[in-house]
């Protein structure tokens, strides 16, 4: 794999994946939406590892911006070999009856419409190329439901599960593999952004392995799915949850 675009590649799991991809000599498109400093820092860390890349500022919920981003990436890199469709948010921690509808809409815009926009534009390019590899980002929340805190988020990731199963069947016939990763509790800033900085500590007792996961542990699985080591894996959602 030569050219990989990572949405939400500037922080957390996306950043850890960019750093692993840099070690493998890939050219990396680092997409983000708002935090310019984090994106610049990630690109400079990629370069310190002798990697190459470009930062791509674009809100994944904006379809025409996503289309332009993919076209620009292919113009620069020459091809689109892999996509990690990772950008996402939890929205605020809230019970269903207390959630502000504006927060719900914003969450669906990013996690569902954004994931679909990225899936659609990368599919167009990969179908023409007759090759490619897509890894979607879901969550074990889609299975366990997120009751009491993040049902809205769990629901949005349920849509990504369906997207993954459908895409794998539609694109497999062109030689394009589509899979997803479903992490559990991973140490990134996403929990603080949800307004619950102690979320990891609070939920730790529910993890059979007894610890929080690292972004790098998710990145390792993504790199495996993007590699030929997983050449017959297609339409699979890999749980990375410490048994939770
Ligand atoms: P994070 O550290 O908060 O990073 C989120 C990344 O997504 C940032 O690069 C952010 O960039 C970008 N982003 C957010 N909204 C965007 C938008 N509208 N357009 C483009 N980029 C956008 O979060 P993370 O924990 O790494 O999460 C990454 C993915 O893993 C998410 O889909 C999340 O749901 C999923 N996940 C995380 C966990 C966990 O425990 N951490 C567990 C399961 C699944 P800007 O800040 O610049 O917008």
GROMACS .gro file of C-alpha atoms and ligand atoms in nm:
model
  292
    1UNK     CA    1   0.000   0.000   0.000
    2UNK     CA    2   0.140   0.336  -0.106
    3UNK     CA    3  -0.115   0.611  -0.060
    4UNK     CA    4  -0.348   0.619   0.240
    5UNK     CA    5  -0.604   0.884   0.334
    6UNK     CA    6  -0.707   0.892   0.702
    7UNK     CA    7  -1.010   1.099   0.802
    8UNK     CA    8  -0.967   1.237   1.151
    9UNK     CA    9  -0.597   1.164   1.108
   10UNK     CA   10  -0.474   1.450   1.325
   11UNK     CA   11  -0.549   1.315   1.672
   12UNK     CA   12  -0.616   0.999   1.872
   13UNK     CA   13  -0.657   0.672   1.681
   14UNK     CA   14  -0.624   0.839   1.339
   15UNK     CA   15  -0.294   0.997   1.439
   16UNK     CA   16  -0.160   0.668   1.581
   17UNK     CA   17  -0.249   0.505   1.248
   18UNK     CA   18  -0.074   0.784   1.054
   19UNK     CA   19   0.243   0.723   1.256
   20UNK     CA   20   0.231   0.345   1.195
   21UNK     CA   21   0.171   0.408   0.823
   22UNK     CA   22   0.467   0.649   0.814
   23UNK     CA   23   0.692   0.372   0.950
   24UNK     CA   24   0.582   0.159   0.653
   25UNK     CA   25   0.676   0.434   0.406
   26UNK     CA   26   0.324   0.530   0.297
   27UNK     CA   27   0.219   0.871   0.168
   28UNK     CA   28  -0.052   0.983   0.411
   29UNK     CA   29  -0.343   1.223   0.371
   30UNK     CA   30  -0.414   1.358   0.719
   31UNK     CA   31  -0.770   1.489   0.724
   32UNK     CA   32  -0.914   1.696   1.010
   33UNK     CA   33  -1.182   1.959   1.061
   34UNK     CA   34  -1.083   2.230   1.307
   35UNK     CA   35  -0.761   2.186   1.505
   36UNK     CA   36  -0.488   2.316   1.268
   37UNK     CA   37  -0.212   2.287   1.530
   38UNK     CA   38  -0.281   1.918   1.597
   39UNK     CA   39  -0.276   1.843   1.223
   40UNK     CA   40   0.053   2.028   1.172
   41UNK     CA   41   0.207   1.844   1.469
   42UNK     CA   42   0.096   1.508   1.329
   43UNK     CA   43   0.246   1.586   0.988
   44UNK     CA   44   0.573   1.690   1.148
   45UNK     CA   45   0.581   1.364   1.353
   46UNK     CA   46   0.514   1.170   1.030
   47UNK     CA   47   0.812   1.347   0.872
   48UNK     CA   48   1.034   1.272   1.174
   49UNK     CA   49   0.967   0.903   1.096
   50UNK     CA   50   1.084   0.968   0.737
   51UNK     CA   51   0.723   0.949   0.621
   52UNK     CA   52   0.555   1.176   0.368
   53UNK     CA   53   0.211   1.328   0.376
   54UNK     CA   54  -0.021   1.618   0.334
   55UNK     CA   55  -0.278   1.777   0.565
   56UNK     CA   56  -0.632   1.800   0.431
   57UNK     CA   57  -0.868   2.030   0.619
   58UNK     CA   58  -1.227   1.930   0.544
   59UNK     CA   59  -1.546   1.870   0.739
   60UNK     CA   60  -1.646   1.516   0.639
   61UNK     CA   61  -2.014   1.610   0.671
   62UNK     CA   62  -1.976   1.849   0.373
   63UNK     CA   63  -2.019   1.637   0.061
   64UNK     CA   64  -1.868   1.873  -0.196
   65UNK     CA   65  -1.568   1.940   0.031
   66UNK     CA   66  -1.512   1.564   0.068
   67UNK     CA   67  -1.530   1.519  -0.310
   68UNK     CA   68  -1.269   1.795  -0.359
   69UNK     CA   69  -1.048   1.646  -0.088
   70UNK     CA   70  -1.036   1.304  -0.257
   71UNK     CA   71  -0.974   1.457  -0.600
   72UNK     CA   72  -0.690   1.673  -0.461
   73UNK     CA   73  -0.538   1.374  -0.285
   74UNK     CA   74  -0.534   1.164  -0.603
   75UNK     CA   75  -0.389   1.457  -0.801
   76UNK     CA   76  -0.107   1.485  -0.545
   77UNK     CA   77  -0.043   1.119  -0.463
   78UNK     CA   78  -0.128   0.957  -0.799
   79UNK     CA   79  -0.368   0.695  -0.656
   80UNK     CA   80  -0.590   0.614  -0.360
   81UNK     CA   81  -0.480   0.276  -0.229
   82UNK     CA   82  -0.635   0.288   0.117
   83UNK     CA   83  -0.883   0.485   0.324
   84UNK     CA   84  -0.931   0.479   0.699
   85UNK     CA   85  -1.283   0.623   0.738
   86UNK     CA   86  -1.225   0.721   1.099
   87UNK     CA   87  -1.337   1.079   1.173
   88UNK     CA   88  -1.597   1.087   1.446
   89UNK     CA   89  -1.727   1.224   1.770
   90UNK     CA   90  -1.939   1.089   2.055
   91UNK     CA   91  -2.151   1.399   2.106
   92UNK     CA   92  -2.210   1.491   2.469
   93UNK     CA   93  -2.259   1.225   2.737
   94UNK     CA   94  -2.635   1.236   2.797
   95UNK     CA   95  -2.937   1.017   2.855
   96UNK     CA   96  -3.178   0.995   2.559
   97UNK     CA   97  -3.446   1.216   2.712
   98UNK     CA   98  -3.199   1.492   2.798
   99UNK     CA   99  -3.008   1.516   2.467
  100UNK     CA  100  -3.030   1.849   2.283
  101UNK     CA  101  -3.162   1.782   1.927
  102UNK     CA  102  -2.891   2.016   1.791
  103UNK     CA  103  -2.622   1.791   1.941
  104UNK     CA  104  -2.794   1.486   1.793
  105UNK     CA  105  -2.802   1.641   1.446
  106UNK     CA  106  -2.439   1.744   1.466
  107UNK     CA  107  -2.339   1.391   1.571
  108UNK     CA  108  -2.533   1.230   1.284
  109UNK     CA  109  -2.384   1.484   1.039
  110UNK     CA  110  -2.030   1.377   1.131
  111UNK     CA  111  -2.064   1.007   1.215
  112UNK     CA  112  -2.327   0.896   0.964
  113UNK     CA  113  -2.339   1.149   0.680
  114UNK     CA  114  -1.962   1.204   0.708
  115UNK     CA  115  -1.882   0.832   0.702
  116UNK     CA  116  -2.114   0.787   0.402
  117UNK     CA  117  -1.962   1.084   0.213
  118UNK     CA  118  -1.615   0.937   0.261
  119UNK     CA  119  -1.736   0.589   0.161
  120UNK     CA  120  -1.905   0.724  -0.151
  121UNK     CA  121  -1.617   0.938  -0.279
  122UNK     CA  122  -1.351   0.677  -0.207
  123UNK     CA  123  -1.567   0.410  -0.379
  124UNK     CA  124  -1.592   0.620  -0.697
  125UNK     CA  125  -1.215   0.643  -0.724
  126UNK     CA  126  -1.143   0.283  -0.622
  127UNK     CA  127  -1.402   0.136  -0.862
  128UNK     CA  128  -1.227   0.320  -1.147
  129UNK     CA  129  -0.890   0.190  -1.024
  130UNK     CA  130  -1.037  -0.162  -0.970
  131UNK     CA  131  -0.841  -0.179  -0.647
  132UNK     CA  132  -0.845  -0.034  -0.301
  133UNK     CA  133  -0.894  -0.108   0.065
  134UNK     CA  134  -1.128   0.070   0.306
  135UNK     CA  135  -1.141   0.039   0.685
  136UNK     CA  136  -1.441   0.199   0.853
  137UNK     CA  137  -1.442   0.307   1.217
  138UNK     CA  138  -1.730   0.179   1.424
  139UNK     CA  139  -1.748   0.100   1.798
  140UNK     CA  140  -1.858  -0.183   2.026
  141UNK     CA  141  -2.117   0.075   2.139
  142UNK     CA  142  -2.318  -0.031   1.831
  143UNK     CA  143  -2.357  -0.374   1.995
  144UNK     CA  144  -2.385  -0.281   2.363
  145UNK     CA  145  -2.614   0.021   2.313
  146UNK     CA  146  -2.447   0.293   2.522
  147UNK     CA  147  -2.734   0.303   2.775
  148UNK     CA  148  -2.724   0.584   3.028
  149UNK     CA  149  -2.465   0.789   2.842
  150UNK     CA  150  -2.425   0.751   2.465
  151UNK     CA  151  -2.721   0.578   2.297
  152UNK     CA  152  -2.714   0.848   2.026
  153UNK     CA  153  -2.350   0.762   1.954
  154UNK     CA  154  -2.417   0.386   1.960
  155UNK     CA  155  -2.696   0.439   1.708
  156UNK     CA  156  -2.466   0.635   1.475
  157UNK     CA  157  -2.211   0.351   1.481
  158UNK     CA  158  -2.486   0.097   1.408
  159UNK     CA  159  -2.521   0.281   1.077
  160UNK     CA  160  -2.147   0.235   1.014
  161UNK     CA  161  -2.182  -0.140   1.077
  162UNK     CA  162  -2.453  -0.160   0.808
  163UNK     CA  163  -2.243   0.056   0.576
  164UNK     CA  164  -1.953  -0.186   0.620
  165UNK     CA  165  -2.156  -0.499   0.543
  166UNK     CA  166  -2.318  -0.341   0.237
  167UNK     CA  167  -2.001  -0.181   0.100
  168UNK     CA  168  -1.805  -0.505   0.133
  169UNK     CA  169  -2.059  -0.681  -0.091
  170UNK     CA  170  -2.089  -0.397  -0.347
  171UNK     CA  171  -1.716  -0.331  -0.376
  172UNK     CA  172  -1.576  -0.681  -0.329
  173UNK     CA  173  -1.664  -0.761  -0.690
  174UNK     CA  174  -1.413  -0.493  -0.800
  175UNK     CA  175  -1.139  -0.643  -0.583
  176UNK     CA  176  -1.186  -0.375  -0.317
  177UNK     CA  177  -1.188  -0.499   0.042
  178UNK     CA  178  -1.399  -0.323   0.306
  179UNK     CA  179  -1.380  -0.399   0.678
  180UNK     CA  180  -1.421  -0.210   1.005
  181UNK     CA  181  -1.264  -0.186   1.347
  182UNK     CA  182  -1.484  -0.169   1.658
  183UNK     CA  183  -1.280  -0.043   1.952
  184UNK     CA  184  -1.397  -0.046   2.312
  185UNK     CA  185  -1.252   0.197   2.564
  186UNK     CA  186  -0.943   0.361   2.411
  187UNK     CA  187  -0.734   0.635   2.576
  188UNK     CA  188  -0.784   0.944   2.358
  189UNK     CA  189  -0.922   1.294   2.414
  190UNK     CA  190  -1.265   1.189   2.282
  191UNK     CA  191  -1.394   1.119   2.635
  192UNK     CA  192  -1.302   1.466   2.766
  193UNK     CA  193  -1.458   1.620   2.453
  194UNK     CA  194  -1.780   1.433   2.546
  195UNK     CA  195  -1.778   1.625   2.875
  196UNK     CA  196  -1.675   1.326   3.088
  197UNK     CA  197  -1.299   1.329   3.144
  198UNK     CA  198  -1.337   1.049   3.405
  199UNK     CA  199  -1.527   0.820   3.165
  200UNK     CA  200  -1.232   0.585   3.118
  201UNK     CA  201  -1.183   0.540   3.496
  202UNK     CA  202  -1.557   0.498   3.548
  203UNK     CA  203  -1.591   0.224   3.285
  204UNK     CA  204  -1.259   0.045   3.344
  205UNK     CA  205  -1.415  -0.220   3.575
  206UNK     CA  206  -1.626  -0.336   3.280
  207UNK     CA  207  -1.316  -0.430   3.077
  208UNK     CA  208  -1.219  -0.798   3.131
  209UNK     CA  209  -0.852  -0.727   3.052
  210UNK     CA  210  -0.862  -0.464   3.327
  211UNK     CA  211  -0.710  -0.174   3.137
  212UNK     CA  212  -0.787   0.091   2.881
  213UNK     CA  213  -0.672   0.026   2.522
  214UNK     CA  214  -0.409   0.233   2.346
  215UNK     CA  215  -0.466   0.414   2.018
  216UNK     CA  216  -0.164   0.227   1.881
  217UNK     CA  217  -0.335  -0.108   1.951
  218UNK     CA  218  -0.623  -0.003   1.725
  219UNK     CA  219  -0.378   0.132   1.466
  220UNK     CA  220  -0.202  -0.207   1.454
  221UNK     CA  221  -0.530  -0.379   1.361
  222UNK     CA  222  -0.608  -0.114   1.100
  223UNK     CA  223  -0.262  -0.165   0.945
  224UNK     CA  224  -0.326  -0.540   0.935
  225UNK     CA  225  -0.661  -0.490   0.758
  226UNK     CA  226  -0.492  -0.256   0.509
  227UNK     CA  227  -0.217  -0.511   0.441
  228UNK     CA  228  -0.198  -0.825   0.230
  229UNK     CA  229  -0.175  -1.026   0.555
  230UNK     CA  230  -0.556  -0.996   0.568
  231UNK     CA  231  -0.605  -1.061   0.194
  232UNK     CA  232  -0.920  -1.278   0.235
  233UNK     CA  233  -1.080  -1.069   0.510
  234UNK     CA  234  -1.373  -0.869   0.370
  235UNK     CA  235  -1.696  -0.752   0.535
  236UNK     CA  236  -1.561  -0.816   0.884
  237UNK     CA  237  -1.588  -0.598   1.192
  238UNK     CA  238  -1.291  -0.658   1.421
  239UNK     CA  239  -1.358  -0.588   1.790
  240UNK     CA  240  -1.065  -0.435   1.982
  241UNK     CA  241  -1.215  -0.408   2.326
  242UNK     CA  242  -1.012  -0.604   2.580
  243UNK     CA  243  -1.301  -0.851   2.600
  244UNK     CA  244  -1.567  -0.589   2.682
  245LIG     P1  245  -1.023   1.210   1.883
  245LIG     O1  246  -0.893   1.189   1.952
  245LIG     O2  247  -1.120   1.310   1.935
  245LIG     O3  248  -0.993   1.241   1.728
  245LIG     C1  249  -1.100   1.270   1.643
  245LIG     C2  250  -1.044   1.307   1.507
  245LIG     O4  251  -1.153   1.327   1.415
  245LIG     C3  252  -0.967   1.437   1.507
  245LIG     O5  253  -0.862   1.428   1.413
  245LIG     C4  254  -1.072   1.539   1.461
  245LIG     O6  255  -1.010   1.656   1.405
  245LIG     C5  256  -1.145   1.458   1.356
  245LIG     N1  257  -1.281   1.503   1.327
  245LIG     C6  258  -1.386   1.517   1.412
  245LIG     N2  259  -1.493   1.563   1.345
  245LIG     C7  260  -1.454   1.577   1.215
  245LIG     C8  261  -1.522   1.621   1.098
  245LIG     N3  262  -1.649   1.661   1.100
  245LIG     N4  263  -1.451   1.622   0.982
  245LIG     C9  264  -1.322   1.583   0.977
  245LIG     N5  265  -1.253   1.542   1.086
  245LIG    C10  266  -1.319   1.540   1.203
  245LIG     O7  267  -1.108   1.074   1.877
  245LIG     P2  268  -1.063   0.919   1.870
  245LIG     O8  269  -1.088   0.860   2.004
  245LIG     O9  270  -0.933   0.904   1.803
  245LIG    O10  271  -1.181   0.865   1.775
  245LIG    C11  272  -1.161   0.836   1.639
  245LIG    C12  273  -1.274   0.746   1.594
  245LIG    O11  274  -1.273   0.627   1.675
  245LIG    C13  275  -1.414   0.805   1.610
  245LIG    O12  276  -1.494   0.769   1.498
  245LIG    C14  277  -1.467   0.738   1.735
  245LIG    O13  278  -1.607   0.731   1.737
  245LIG    C15  279  -1.403   0.601   1.725
  245LIG     N6  280  -1.394   0.527   1.852
  245LIG    C16  281  -1.320   0.577   1.955
  245LIG    C17  282  -1.316   0.506   2.075
  245LIG    C18  283  -1.240   0.555   2.196
  245LIG    O14  284  -1.259   0.501   2.306
  245LIG     N7  285  -1.150   0.654   2.182
  245LIG    C19  286  -1.384   0.384   2.086
  245LIG    C20  287  -1.456   0.337   1.976
  245LIG    C21  288  -1.460   0.409   1.859
  245LIG     P3  289  -1.053   1.806   1.452
  245LIG    O15  290  -1.047   1.807   1.602
  245LIG    O16  291  -0.958   1.899   1.387
  245LIG    O17  292  -1.192   1.822   1.402
   0.00000   0.00000   0.00000
